[in-house]
Structures are given as C-alpha cells and as structure tokens.
Coordinates of C-alpha atoms in Angstrom, one line a residue:
Chain A
M1 CA 1.3 -32.6 20.8
N2 CA -2.3 -32.6 19.6
S3 CA -2.5 -34.9 16.6
D4 CA -4.7 -32.4 14.6
K5 CA -2.3 -29.7 15.0
L6 CA -0.8 -28.6 11.8
L7 CA 2.9 -28.1 11.8
L8 CA 3.3 -25.8 8.7
D9 CA 6.3 -27.4 7.1
G10 CA 8.0 -24.8 4.9
T11 CA 10.7 -27.1 3.8
R12 CA 8.2 -29.4 2.3
V13 CA 6.3 -26.5 0.5
A14 CA 9.6 -25.2 -0.9
H15 CA 10.5 -28.6 -2.1
Q16 CA 7.3 -28.9 -3.9
I17 CA 7.5 -25.5 -5.4
Q18 CA 11.2 -26.3 -6.5
Q19 CA 10.0 -29.6 -8.1
D20 CA 7.4 -27.7 -10.3
L21 CA 9.9 -25.1 -11.2
A22 CA 12.6 -27.8 -12.2
I23 CA 10.2 -29.0 -14.9
R24 CA 9.7 -25.4 -16.1
V25 CA 13.4 -24.8 -16.1
S26 CA 13.9 -27.9 -18.4
Q27 CA 11.1 -26.5 -20.7
L28 CA 12.9 -23.5 -20.9
A29 CA 16.2 -25.0 -21.6
A30 CA 14.6 -26.9 -24.5
K31 CA 14.0 -23.4 -25.9
G32 CA 17.6 -22.4 -25.3
I33 CA 16.8 -20.1 -22.3
Q34 CA 18.3 -20.3 -19.0
P35 CA 16.7 -18.3 -16.1
C36 CA 19.4 -16.2 -14.6
L37 CA 19.4 -14.3 -11.3
V38 CA 21.8 -11.5 -10.5
T39 CA 22.6 -11.0 -6.8
I40 CA 24.2 -7.7 -6.1
L41 CA 25.9 -7.6 -2.7
V42 CA 27.5 -4.3 -1.5
G43 CA 30.1 -4.5 1.3
D44 CA 31.1 -7.1 3.6
D45 CA 28.3 -8.0 6.0
P46 CA 28.7 -11.6 7.1
S47 CA 24.7 -12.4 7.3
S48 CA 24.2 -10.7 3.9
E49 CA 26.9 -12.9 2.3
T50 CA 25.4 -15.9 3.8
Y51 CA 22.0 -15.1 2.5
V52 CA 23.5 -14.3 -1.0
R53 CA 25.3 -17.6 -1.0
M54 CA 22.1 -19.3 0.0
K55 CA 20.3 -17.8 -2.7
G56 CA 23.0 -18.7 -5.3
N57 CA 23.2 -22.3 -4.3
A58 CA 19.3 -22.6 -4.4
C59 CA 19.4 -21.3 -8.0
R60 CA 22.4 -23.8 -9.0
R61 CA 20.6 -26.8 -7.5
L62 CA 17.5 -25.8 -9.9
G63 CA 19.5 -25.2 -13.0
I64 CA 19.1 -21.3 -12.7
Q65 CA 22.0 -19.5 -13.5
S66 CA 23.3 -17.4 -10.7
R67 CA 25.5 -14.4 -11.3
R68 CA 26.9 -12.9 -8.2
I69 CA 28.1 -9.3 -8.2
H70 CA 30.1 -8.2 -5.2
L71 CA 30.9 -4.4 -4.8
A72 CA 33.1 -2.7 -2.3
Q73 CA 31.8 -1.3 0.9
T74 CA 32.6 2.2 -0.2
T75 CA 30.6 1.9 -3.4
T76 CA 28.4 5.1 -4.1
T77 CA 24.8 5.3 -5.0
E78 CA 25.8 6.2 -8.6
E79 CA 28.2 3.4 -9.0
L80 CA 25.4 0.9 -7.8
I81 CA 22.9 2.4 -9.8
A82 CA 25.2 2.1 -13.0
V83 CA 25.5 -1.6 -12.3
I84 CA 21.7 -2.1 -11.9
H85 CA 21.1 -0.3 -15.2
E86 CA 23.6 -2.5 -16.8
M87 CA 21.9 -5.7 -15.5
N88 CA 18.5 -4.1 -16.5
Q89 CA 20.0 -3.9 -20.2
D90 CA 21.4 -7.4 -20.2
S91 CA 19.0 -9.7 -22.0
Y92 CA 20.4 -12.8 -20.5
V93 CA 19.5 -11.6 -16.8
H94 CA 15.9 -12.1 -15.9
G95 CA 15.9 -11.4 -12.2
I96 CA 18.0 -8.6 -10.2
L97 CA 18.1 -9.0 -6.4
L98 CA 19.9 -6.2 -4.4
Q99 CA 20.8 -7.7 -1.0
H100 CA 19.8 -5.3 1.9
P101 CA 20.8 -3.6 4.1
V102 CA 23.3 -1.5 2.0
P103 CA 26.0 0.6 3.5
P104 CA 24.9 3.9 5.0
Q105 CA 26.2 6.1 2.2
I106 CA 24.0 4.4 -0.4
D107 CA 20.4 5.8 -1.1
E108 CA 18.8 2.1 -0.8
R109 CA 15.4 3.4 -2.2
A110 CA 17.2 5.2 -5.2
A111 CA 19.0 1.8 -5.9
F112 CA 15.7 -0.2 -5.5
E113 CA 13.8 2.3 -7.9
A114 CA 16.6 1.6 -10.5
I115 CA 15.7 -2.0 -10.9
S116 CA 13.4 -2.6 -14.0
I117 CA 10.1 -3.6 -12.9
H118 CA 10.4 -6.6 -15.2
K119 CA 13.3 -7.9 -13.2
D120 CA 12.3 -7.0 -9.8
V121 CA 11.8 -10.5 -8.8
D122 CA 12.2 -9.5 -5.0
G123 CA 9.3 -7.1 -5.2
V124 CA 11.2 -4.0 -3.7
T125 CA 10.3 -1.2 -6.3
M126 CA 7.6 1.2 -5.6
L127 CA 5.7 0.3 -8.6
G128 CA 5.9 -3.3 -7.7
F129 CA 4.5 -2.6 -4.0
A130 CA 1.6 -0.7 -5.7
Q131 CA 0.8 -3.4 -8.1
N132 CA 0.9 -5.8 -5.3
A133 CA -1.3 -3.5 -3.2
F134 CA -3.9 -3.5 -6.0
G135 CA -3.7 -7.2 -6.3
E136 CA -2.0 -7.3 -9.7
A137 CA 1.9 -7.8 -9.2
S138 CA 3.8 -10.1 -11.0
F139 CA 6.5 -10.2 -8.5
P140 CA 5.2 -9.4 -4.8
S141 CA 7.9 -9.4 -2.2
C142 CA 9.1 -12.8 -1.6
T143 CA 8.5 -13.2 2.1
P144 CA 4.8 -12.1 1.9
A145 CA 4.3 -14.4 -1.3
A146 CA 5.8 -17.3 0.8
I147 CA 3.4 -16.8 3.7
L148 CA 0.3 -16.8 1.3
A149 CA 2.0 -19.9 -0.5
I150 CA 2.0 -21.7 2.8
L151 CA -1.5 -20.8 3.9
D152 CA -2.6 -22.0 0.3
D153 CA -0.6 -25.1 0.5
Y154 CA -2.4 -26.1 3.7
Q155 CA -5.7 -24.8 2.5
I156 CA -6.2 -22.7 5.4
P157 CA -9.0 -20.4 4.6
I158 CA -8.3 -16.6 4.6
E159 CA -11.5 -14.9 3.6
G160 CA -13.6 -13.5 6.3
K161 CA -10.8 -14.2 8.7
H162 CA -9.1 -11.8 11.0
A163 CA -5.5 -11.6 10.3
V164 CA -3.4 -9.8 12.6
V165 CA 0.1 -8.8 11.2
I166 CA 2.8 -7.4 13.6
G167 CA 5.4 -5.4 11.5
R168 CA 5.0 -2.6 8.8
S169 CA 8.1 -2.7 6.8
P170 CA 7.9 -2.0 3.1
I171 CA 8.9 -5.5 2.1
L172 CA 7.1 -7.5 4.7
G173 CA 4.4 -6.0 7.1
K174 CA 2.9 -3.6 4.9
P175 CA 2.7 -6.1 1.6
V176 CA 1.5 -9.1 3.4
S177 CA -1.3 -7.1 5.0
L178 CA -2.4 -5.8 1.7
M179 CA -2.2 -9.3 0.2
L180 CA -4.3 -10.8 3.0
L181 CA -6.7 -7.9 2.5
N182 CA -7.1 -8.6 -1.2
R183 CA -7.7 -12.3 -0.2
N184 CA -10.8 -10.9 1.8
A185 CA -9.3 -11.1 5.3
T186 CA -10.2 -8.4 7.8
V187 CA -6.7 -7.2 8.5
T188 CA -5.2 -5.4 11.6
I189 CA -1.6 -3.9 11.4
C190 CA 0.4 -3.6 14.7
H191 CA 3.8 -2.3 15.5
S192 CA 6.1 -0.9 18.1
R193 CA 3.5 2.0 19.0
T194 CA 0.6 -0.4 19.2
V195 CA -1.2 0.0 22.5
G196 CA -2.5 -3.2 24.1
L197 CA -0.8 -5.5 21.5
D198 CA -1.5 -8.6 23.6
H199 CA -5.3 -8.0 23.2
I200 CA -5.1 -7.2 19.6
V201 CA -3.1 -10.4 18.9
G202 CA -5.8 -12.3 20.7
L203 CA -8.3 -11.4 18.1
A204 CA -6.3 -13.0 15.3
D205 CA -7.6 -16.1 13.6
I206 CA -4.4 -15.7 11.4
L207 CA -1.4 -14.0 13.1
V208 CA 1.8 -13.0 11.1
A209 CA 4.7 -12.0 13.2
A210 CA 7.3 -10.0 11.4
V211 CA 8.7 -7.8 14.2
G212 CA 12.3 -8.8 14.4
K213 CA 12.5 -9.5 18.0
P214 CA 13.3 -13.0 19.3
A215 CA 10.3 -15.1 20.8
F216 CA 8.5 -11.7 21.2
V217 CA 5.1 -13.2 20.8
Q218 CA 3.8 -14.9 23.9
G219 CA 1.5 -18.1 24.1
S220 CA -0.7 -16.1 26.4
W221 CA -1.6 -13.6 23.8
I222 CA -2.9 -15.8 21.0
K223 CA -6.4 -17.1 20.7
E224 CA -7.0 -20.8 20.9
G225 CA -7.0 -22.3 17.6
A226 CA -5.2 -19.4 15.9
V227 CA -2.8 -20.1 12.9
V228 CA 0.6 -18.6 13.6
I229 CA 3.0 -17.5 10.9
D230 CA 6.4 -16.8 12.3
A231 CA 8.2 -14.7 9.7
G232 CA 10.9 -13.6 11.9
Y233 CA 14.5 -14.6 11.9
N234 CA 16.6 -13.9 14.7
S235 CA 20.1 -15.0 15.4
G236 CA 20.4 -18.4 16.9
N237 CA 17.6 -19.8 14.8
I238 CA 15.1 -18.0 16.8
G239 CA 11.8 -16.6 15.5
D240 CA 9.6 -13.8 16.6
V241 CA 7.2 -16.3 18.4
D242 CA 7.7 -18.1 21.5
Y243 CA 7.4 -21.4 19.5
E244 CA 6.6 -23.8 22.4
A245 CA 4.2 -21.6 24.1
C246 CA 2.3 -20.7 21.0
L247 CA 2.5 -24.3 19.8
T248 CA 0.0 -25.5 22.5
K249 CA -2.6 -22.9 21.5
S250 CA -2.5 -22.6 17.9
S251 CA -4.1 -24.8 15.4
A252 CA -1.2 -24.4 13.0
I253 CA 2.2 -22.9 13.3
T254 CA 5.4 -22.4 11.1
P255 CA 8.6 -23.4 12.9
V256 CA 11.9 -21.3 12.7
P257 CA 13.9 -22.7 10.9
G258 CA 11.9 -24.6 8.3
G259 CA 8.8 -22.5 8.0
V260 CA 8.7 -19.1 6.1
G261 CA 12.5 -19.0 5.3
P262 CA 12.9 -22.0 2.6
V263 CA 9.5 -20.6 0.9
T264 CA 10.9 -17.3 0.7
I265 CA 13.8 -18.5 -1.3
A266 CA 11.5 -20.8 -3.5
M267 CA 9.5 -17.7 -4.3
L268 CA 12.6 -15.8 -5.3
L269 CA 13.4 -18.7 -7.7
K270 CA 9.9 -19.0 -8.9
H271 CA 9.7 -15.1 -9.7
T272 CA 13.0 -15.7 -11.6
V273 CA 11.5 -18.5 -13.7
D274 CA 8.2 -16.5 -14.1
A275 CA 10.5 -13.6 -15.6
A276 CA 12.4 -15.9 -18.0
E277 CA 9.0 -17.4 -19.3
K278 CA 7.7 -14.0 -19.8
V279 CA 10.8 -13.1 -22.2
G280 CA 10.5 -16.6 -23.8
Q281 CA 7.2 -15.9 -24.9
Chain B
M10 CA -26.1 17.4 22.7
N11 CA -23.2 17.0 24.9
S12 CA -21.4 20.3 25.1
D13 CA -17.9 18.8 25.0
K14 CA -18.6 16.9 21.9
L15 CA -16.9 18.0 18.8
L16 CA -18.7 18.6 15.5
L17 CA -15.8 18.3 13.1
D18 CA -16.5 21.3 10.9
G19 CA -15.1 20.4 7.5
T20 CA -16.3 23.8 5.9
R21 CA -14.3 25.8 8.5
V22 CA -11.1 23.6 8.0
A23 CA -11.4 24.0 4.2
H24 CA -11.9 27.6 4.6
Q25 CA -8.8 28.0 6.6
I26 CA -6.7 25.9 4.3
Q27 CA -8.1 28.1 1.5
Q28 CA -7.2 31.2 3.2
D29 CA -3.6 30.0 3.6
L30 CA -3.6 29.1 -0.1
A31 CA -4.9 32.5 -1.2
I32 CA -1.7 34.0 0.2
R33 CA 0.4 31.5 -1.5
V34 CA -1.3 31.9 -4.9
S35 CA -0.7 35.9 -4.6
Q36 CA 3.0 35.2 -3.9
L37 CA 3.0 33.0 -7.0
A38 CA 1.2 35.7 -9.1
A39 CA 4.0 38.1 -8.1
K40 CA 6.4 35.8 -9.7
G41 CA 4.1 35.5 -12.7
I42 CA 3.1 32.2 -11.9
Q43 CA -0.7 31.1 -11.8
P44 CA -1.3 27.7 -10.6
C45 CA -3.4 25.7 -13.1
L46 CA -5.5 22.7 -12.8
V47 CA -6.8 20.7 -15.7
T48 CA -9.9 18.6 -15.1
I49 CA -10.7 16.0 -17.6
L50 CA -14.3 14.7 -18.0
V51 CA -15.1 11.8 -20.3
G52 CA -18.8 11.4 -21.1
D53 CA -21.9 12.9 -19.7
D54 CA -22.4 11.5 -16.3
P55 CA -24.4 14.2 -14.5
S56 CA -22.8 13.6 -11.0
S57 CA -19.3 13.7 -12.6
E58 CA -20.3 16.9 -14.4
T59 CA -21.2 18.5 -11.0
Y60 CA -18.0 17.4 -9.1
V61 CA -15.9 18.8 -12.0
R62 CA -17.8 22.1 -11.9
M63 CA -17.5 22.3 -8.1
K64 CA -13.9 21.8 -8.5
G65 CA -13.5 24.3 -11.1
N66 CA -15.3 27.0 -9.2
A67 CA -13.4 26.4 -6.2
C68 CA -10.2 27.0 -8.2
R69 CA -11.4 30.2 -9.6
R70 CA -12.6 31.5 -6.4
L71 CA -8.8 31.1 -5.2
G72 CA -7.2 32.4 -8.3
I73 CA -6.2 29.2 -9.5
Q74 CA -6.6 28.9 -13.4
S75 CA -9.2 25.8 -13.9
R76 CA -8.8 24.4 -17.6
R77 CA -11.8 22.0 -18.4
I78 CA -11.5 19.3 -20.9
H79 CA -14.6 17.6 -21.8
L80 CA -14.3 14.5 -24.0
A81 CA -17.0 12.4 -25.8
Q82 CA -18.6 9.4 -24.1
T83 CA -17.1 7.4 -27.0
T84 CA -13.4 8.5 -26.4
T85 CA -10.8 5.6 -26.6
T86 CA -8.2 4.8 -24.0
E87 CA -5.5 5.9 -26.6
E88 CA -7.3 9.3 -27.3
L89 CA -7.7 9.9 -23.5
I90 CA -4.1 9.0 -22.8
A91 CA -2.9 11.3 -25.7
V92 CA -4.8 14.2 -24.1
I93 CA -3.0 13.4 -20.8
H94 CA 0.4 13.4 -22.5
E95 CA -0.2 16.8 -24.1
M96 CA -1.1 18.2 -20.5
N97 CA 1.9 16.6 -19.0
Q98 CA 4.0 18.4 -21.5
D99 CA 2.2 21.7 -21.0
S100 CA 4.5 23.7 -18.8
Y101 CA 1.5 26.1 -17.7
V102 CA -0.4 23.1 -16.3
H103 CA 0.6 22.2 -12.6
G104 CA -2.2 19.5 -12.0
I105 CA -4.1 16.9 -13.9
L106 CA -7.5 15.5 -12.4
L107 CA -9.1 12.8 -14.5
Q108 CA -12.7 12.5 -13.1
H109 CA -13.7 9.0 -12.5
P110 CA -15.5 6.9 -13.0
V111 CA -14.7 6.8 -17.0
P112 CA -16.9 5.0 -19.5
P113 CA -16.3 1.3 -19.6
Q114 CA -14.4 1.1 -22.9
I115 CA -11.4 3.0 -21.3
D116 CA -8.8 1.5 -19.3
E117 CA -9.0 3.7 -16.4
R118 CA -5.9 2.4 -14.7
A119 CA -3.9 3.0 -18.0
A120 CA -5.2 6.5 -18.0
F121 CA -4.3 7.2 -14.5
E122 CA -0.8 5.9 -15.0
A123 CA -0.3 8.2 -17.9
I124 CA -0.5 11.2 -15.5
S125 CA 3.0 12.6 -14.7
I126 CA 3.7 12.0 -10.9
H127 CA 4.6 15.7 -10.7
K128 CA 1.0 16.6 -11.8
D129 CA -0.8 13.9 -10.2
V130 CA -2.6 16.1 -7.6
D131 CA -5.3 13.9 -7.0
G132 CA -3.1 11.0 -6.0
V133 CA -4.3 8.4 -8.5
T134 CA -1.0 6.8 -9.8
M135 CA 0.5 3.6 -8.6
L136 CA 3.7 5.5 -7.9
G137 CA 1.9 8.1 -5.9
F138 CA 0.1 5.4 -4.0
A139 CA 3.4 3.8 -3.1
Q140 CA 5.0 7.0 -2.0
N141 CA 2.1 7.5 0.2
A142 CA 2.2 4.2 1.4
F143 CA 6.0 4.6 2.3
G144 CA 5.1 8.1 4.0
E145 CA 6.7 10.2 1.2
A146 CA 4.0 11.3 -1.1
S147 CA 3.8 14.9 -2.7
F148 CA 0.4 14.4 -3.3
P149 CA -1.5 11.8 -1.4
S150 CA -5.1 10.9 -2.5
C151 CA -7.3 13.9 -1.7
T152 CA -10.0 12.4 0.5
P153 CA -7.4 10.6 2.7
A154 CA -5.3 13.8 3.0
A155 CA -8.6 15.6 4.1
I156 CA -9.3 13.1 6.6
L157 CA -5.9 13.4 8.0
A158 CA -6.1 17.3 7.9
I159 CA -9.4 17.2 9.9
L160 CA -8.0 15.1 12.7
D161 CA -4.7 17.3 12.8
D162 CA -7.0 20.7 12.7
Y163 CA -8.8 19.4 15.7
Q164 CA -5.7 18.0 17.5
I165 CA -7.2 14.6 17.7
P166 CA -4.3 12.1 18.7
I167 CA -3.6 9.4 16.2
E168 CA -0.6 7.6 17.5
G169 CA -1.4 4.5 19.6
K170 CA -4.9 4.9 18.8
H171 CA -7.0 2.0 17.1
A172 CA -8.2 3.3 13.7
V173 CA -10.8 1.2 12.1
V174 CA -11.4 1.9 8.3
I175 CA -14.5 0.4 6.4
G176 CA -13.5 0.2 2.7
R177 CA -10.3 -0.8 0.7
S178 CA -10.7 1.3 -2.4
P179 CA -7.3 2.4 -4.1
I180 CA -8.1 6.2 -3.5
L181 CA -9.7 6.0 -0.1
G182 CA -9.7 2.9 2.0
K183 CA -6.3 1.6 1.2
P184 CA -4.3 5.0 1.3
V185 CA -6.1 6.4 4.5
S186 CA -5.3 3.1 6.4
L187 CA -1.7 3.4 5.3
M188 CA -1.5 7.1 6.2
L189 CA -3.2 6.3 9.8
L190 CA -0.5 3.5 10.1
N191 CA 2.3 5.9 9.2
R192 CA 1.3 8.3 12.0
N193 CA 1.4 5.3 14.3
A194 CA -2.2 4.2 14.7
T195 CA -3.0 0.6 14.8
V196 CA -5.2 0.0 11.8
T197 CA -7.8 -2.5 11.1
I198 CA -9.2 -2.6 7.4
C199 CA -12.7 -4.0 7.0
H200 CA -14.8 -4.4 3.8
S201 CA -17.7 -6.3 2.4
R202 CA -16.4 -9.8 3.4
T203 CA -15.7 -8.9 7.0
V204 CA -17.3 -11.1 9.7
G205 CA -18.5 -9.4 12.8
L206 CA -18.1 -6.1 11.5
D207 CA -20.3 -4.4 14.3
H208 CA -17.7 -6.1 16.9
I209 CA -14.7 -4.8 15.1
V210 CA -16.2 -1.3 14.6
G211 CA -16.7 -1.3 18.3
L212 CA -12.9 -1.6 18.7
A213 CA -12.3 1.9 17.0
D214 CA -11.0 4.9 18.9
I215 CA -11.1 6.4 15.2
L216 CA -13.7 5.1 12.7
V217 CA -13.4 6.0 9.0
A218 CA -16.3 4.9 7.1
A219 CA -15.7 4.8 3.3
V220 CA -18.2 2.1 2.3
G221 CA -20.5 4.0 0.0
K222 CA -23.7 2.7 1.6
P223 CA -26.2 5.2 2.9
A224 CA -26.4 5.4 6.9
F225 CA -24.6 2.1 7.1
V226 CA -22.7 2.4 10.3
Q227 CA -25.2 2.1 13.3
G228 CA -24.9 3.9 16.4
S229 CA -25.1 0.7 18.4
W230 CA -21.7 -0.5 16.9
I231 CA -19.4 2.3 17.9
K232 CA -17.5 2.6 21.2
E233 CA -18.5 5.4 23.5
G234 CA -16.1 8.3 22.9
A235 CA -15.1 7.1 19.4
V236 CA -14.1 9.6 16.7
V237 CA -16.3 9.2 13.5
I238 CA -15.1 10.3 10.3
D239 CA -17.8 9.8 7.7
A240 CA -16.0 9.7 4.2
G241 CA -19.1 8.6 2.5
Y242 CA -21.3 10.7 0.1
N243 CA -24.6 9.0 -1.0
S244 CA -27.4 10.7 -3.0
G245 CA -29.7 12.7 -0.8
N246 CA -26.8 14.2 1.1
I247 CA -26.4 11.2 3.3
G248 CA -23.2 9.8 4.6
D249 CA -22.0 6.2 5.3
V250 CA -22.9 6.7 8.9
D251 CA -26.3 7.0 10.8
Y252 CA -25.4 10.4 11.9
E253 CA -27.9 10.9 14.6
A254 CA -27.3 7.7 16.3
C255 CA -23.4 7.9 16.1
L256 CA -23.7 11.5 17.4
T257 CA -24.9 10.5 20.7
K258 CA -22.2 7.9 21.5
S259 CA -19.1 9.5 19.6
S260 CA -16.7 12.2 21.1
A261 CA -16.2 13.9 17.7
I262 CA -17.9 13.4 14.3
T263 CA -17.9 14.7 10.8
P264 CA -21.4 15.6 9.4
V265 CA -22.5 15.1 5.7
P266 CA -22.3 17.5 4.0
G267 CA -19.8 19.9 5.6
G268 CA -17.4 17.4 6.8
V269 CA -14.7 15.6 4.7
G270 CA -16.3 16.8 1.3
P271 CA -15.2 20.4 1.4
V272 CA -11.7 19.6 2.6
T273 CA -11.2 17.1 -0.1
I274 CA -11.7 19.8 -2.5
A275 CA -9.4 22.0 -0.6
M276 CA -6.8 19.4 -0.8
L277 CA -6.9 19.2 -4.6
L278 CA -6.4 22.9 -4.6
K279 CA -3.5 22.7 -2.0
H280 CA -1.8 20.0 -4.0
T281 CA -2.1 22.3 -7.2
V282 CA -0.6 25.3 -5.5
D283 CA 2.2 22.9 -4.2
A284 CA 3.0 21.7 -7.7
A285 CA 3.0 25.3 -9.0
E286 CA 5.3 26.4 -6.2
K287 CA 7.7 23.3 -6.9
V288 CA 7.9 24.4 -10.6
G289 CA 8.5 28.0 -9.5
Q290 CA 11.3 27.1 -7.4

C-alpha cells in the first residue's frame, strides 16, 4: 500500500468526537442535566434490534440516558404518533430516534413528521431536511453529518472539488449532496437510472457511495487520487465499494466496517448532547 | 437555422396552460368560488413593482382575483408577519405571494415561513421545499415548475439524461435540481465556486442556466445537441445564456424574453387555481 494513502479511520474519528462529548456530558451533569435519547423500535426486525441496541450502548458508555421504547409489530400509525407526541412533551427527553424501516401498515412519513424539530436528532423531518438544504440545520441526518465530519477531520478540501454521490435517499443521498454543495463542491447526484455511471464516477474528486449494493463501485471506475467514502453497509460487513480495488487508485478511502458507521452513531450522540445543551441554556 | 431545432416557445406554453386554467376558473365560478391571489410588496423597488403588476394583470385576465398589499419601505418583520397571518386566516384568499427581495431590515426567511403551506403558491416555505425535494409538493417554486412544464410540453426526455444546473438558490437552482433528479435525470449542480465550469457544462444533455449573469453561458461550452433552458433574466431583456452562440449548437433552446418567464407566471396562476379547487372540494 502506498504510504501516503489515507485510510480514513472512522473508529478514531468517532472516538475523538465521543471524548469531546464526554466533557460536555459531565458539564451538563454539573447542572443537573442528563442528555436523554429515546429510541423507538416498532416490530421485531433483527437488524433493527441490533442497531437500536448499538445506539443504546453507545449512549450509556457516554453517560447519556437511553430510553428504549419497543412497540408491537401490529402498532398503528396513530398509536406510534401518540407515543412520539408523549416524548415530544417529556421535558427529560432531548432526542427521539424512530428506527426505520417501520412495518408496512405505518405511514412512516407521518410518524417522522410527528417528531418535534427540537428533538429530531436523526434529521428525519421535512423541516430538518430543508434547514439542512439551506445550510442552517441544527441536526442534519447523521450519516451525511458523519461523512462531512470525516472529511473535515482529515482536512480533505471540499470547496471547488467535484463530488459525485451515488444514491438519492431522503436521509443520505439527497442531504449529503446538499451539504457538499453548501460547502462549495460541485455535486453530481447519480442513481439506478443513471446512464454511463462508470464514466460519471470517473469525474469524482470525492465519491460518496450510498447505493445499498455490496461491492458495487469498481476500482476501474474511479479517478486516480479520488477520495472514496463508502456509506454502504451490506450484510457480511461489506460496503458499497469494492474496497481492495478502489484502495489502489484512491488517495483516501473509508473501510467497512470502521468507516462511516461509527461516526454516524457519534453524530447521533452529538446531536442529543447539542439538544440537551440548548434546553439547559 | 437548422429546421429541426426546437425554439422552446414559453409564450405558447403559458397560453396553453392559461386556456386550461380559464376553464377551471369558470367551473369554480359556477360553485361561487373565485380564486384569489394576494401579492405583498414591501417598499418601492421599481422592478418588484413591475413584477407584482404583471402578476396582478395576468390574474385579472384569467378571472382570478388579485389583491395587492403594498407596505412601506420601513415595515418591520413583525408587521409583515402580522399581515401574512391575516391573509392565512382569510378564507377568501387562496394564494399568498411575498415579492422578494424585501428591505434589509426584514427577516425574509421568517416572513416566508409565516405563509401557510396551503397558500404557499410560490413555493417559498421550507416545508414546501422539502415536499418538492421528496417529490410530493403541491406547489413547487414557480420557475422550476415552469422549466419542467416546458420540457414536458415539448416531450423532451428527462430520465437517464445528464442535467447540469448552474445556480443553487433556494427557489431556483436547488429545487429544479431536485425536480430533475426526481424525474430520473443525473444532475450536476454548479455555482460560482465550480472549477472547470465550461467542461462540466459540456457534459449536459439538458442545461439549466440560473446564474443571474447576462449572456454568461458561452456557445463553445455546450455539447452539440444539448437542450438549453435559460432561466436568467437580466436588465435589457438578456438571459444568462449567449443565445445566438448557443442556438447554433443546441437541439432546443428557450429565448429571453418569451421562454421561462411567461410560464413562471402561468405556474403561479395554476397553483392559485389548484389551491382554490382544494378549498372548494
């Protein structure tokens, strides 16, 4: 491996963020405030249970209270929204995370929209999306925020660079594209209907893969020296990027696991502490 | 001029939209409903006065009621918001347009946000922006909607095409980029900090110029056969595109005037009628 190649170590970045947060959590404790994140899980999807448990554990390690609400698979939209409203009203709760996907009978958008903007630490509401698009969100979606945090930690320039994002989901592809745009990158957004994807990926100074297909991005597609951010997570610990093949051509690359994932969780914790500090002011 | 080149005639497209609207306005009249658009102008900017007058005239020609509120240059944010709230409450009012820019002492964003989503026919609220980004807006911003209407009227394919947008404003560059993305274009968003703009413009199957600089886009930049949409309007009836130079290379192009401008006004009228029909249901 080329010695000047950067392995973008998300575990280290996350650890550093959490060290800063630990100080802020203890300062809040001195004021009698404990940040509290509520995670709401509907149904029995094993992956979702794992994610919720990981987030809860990360909270507890940092002294953030983690309240877990587990609702039945048969929960209705109205029942879910009633629980969210209760959490909006609860002054001990600073952040609300609704784990998705939710069961098919639930109107997920309606449930997301029920979350108070002040507690939307996962950046899922429409208002939060728009604030982020206009560069003024308190809580951008956690994965996009994590991607920016990694680039910034490694002082990778964004302004004037051509960023190519593969994926256009409301919580990843679209918001990260707009965040990179607001940081003065030229941004191209690709997706499943893109024609000539390999050629367009080859234009990228910064590539963000958020497509949800294991090892999808080929080493032959990317430009020599590109920065490769793999925001995918597929079963078997496989990202959206053919890591070994892209490693040889990139100037910097995130691994999976240990790249974007841990920083995403750190961002969720950070937003929860941010929310608690705002209330404490 | 090449005979198979398309001159994208916005005046014709606008006229056709307005003919359809006239039928809908008369159907509403039969129910005792007259669509009503309120335009709010703050201060004495001559261009803004012209725009507001043009919009008012277009309403009246179609049988849409046009109420004009003209506030003093010294109006405060609170005073403006109080007027907007009053219009939100007024059941005879279906659409509210706050002409921008507003004087510098006014918090424009706060004023926009005061407009009820149900009356935001100009698509300026954050919620409207997000709904549009997610492909479910009742009232997308009028100029982006006009651009899509022109492309659709001329049956210009969008899916799988590479669209390049120059400009990233909240009411034009960003929303039109997201609308083209939602129609399955691959979208590149450029701006003042873009490096190698000429090269990137040369990738465009569909180019949208929304940069606010007269005759900025050069003929030498564009790809042979590109579709060129000039969303600029600069003093002296000059668009953002060097029209004569781009005409020779494009397969289709909007003129200025007579391109995007008249369709933008038609979209404002359409949204007002849409809003009145929703109330009438």
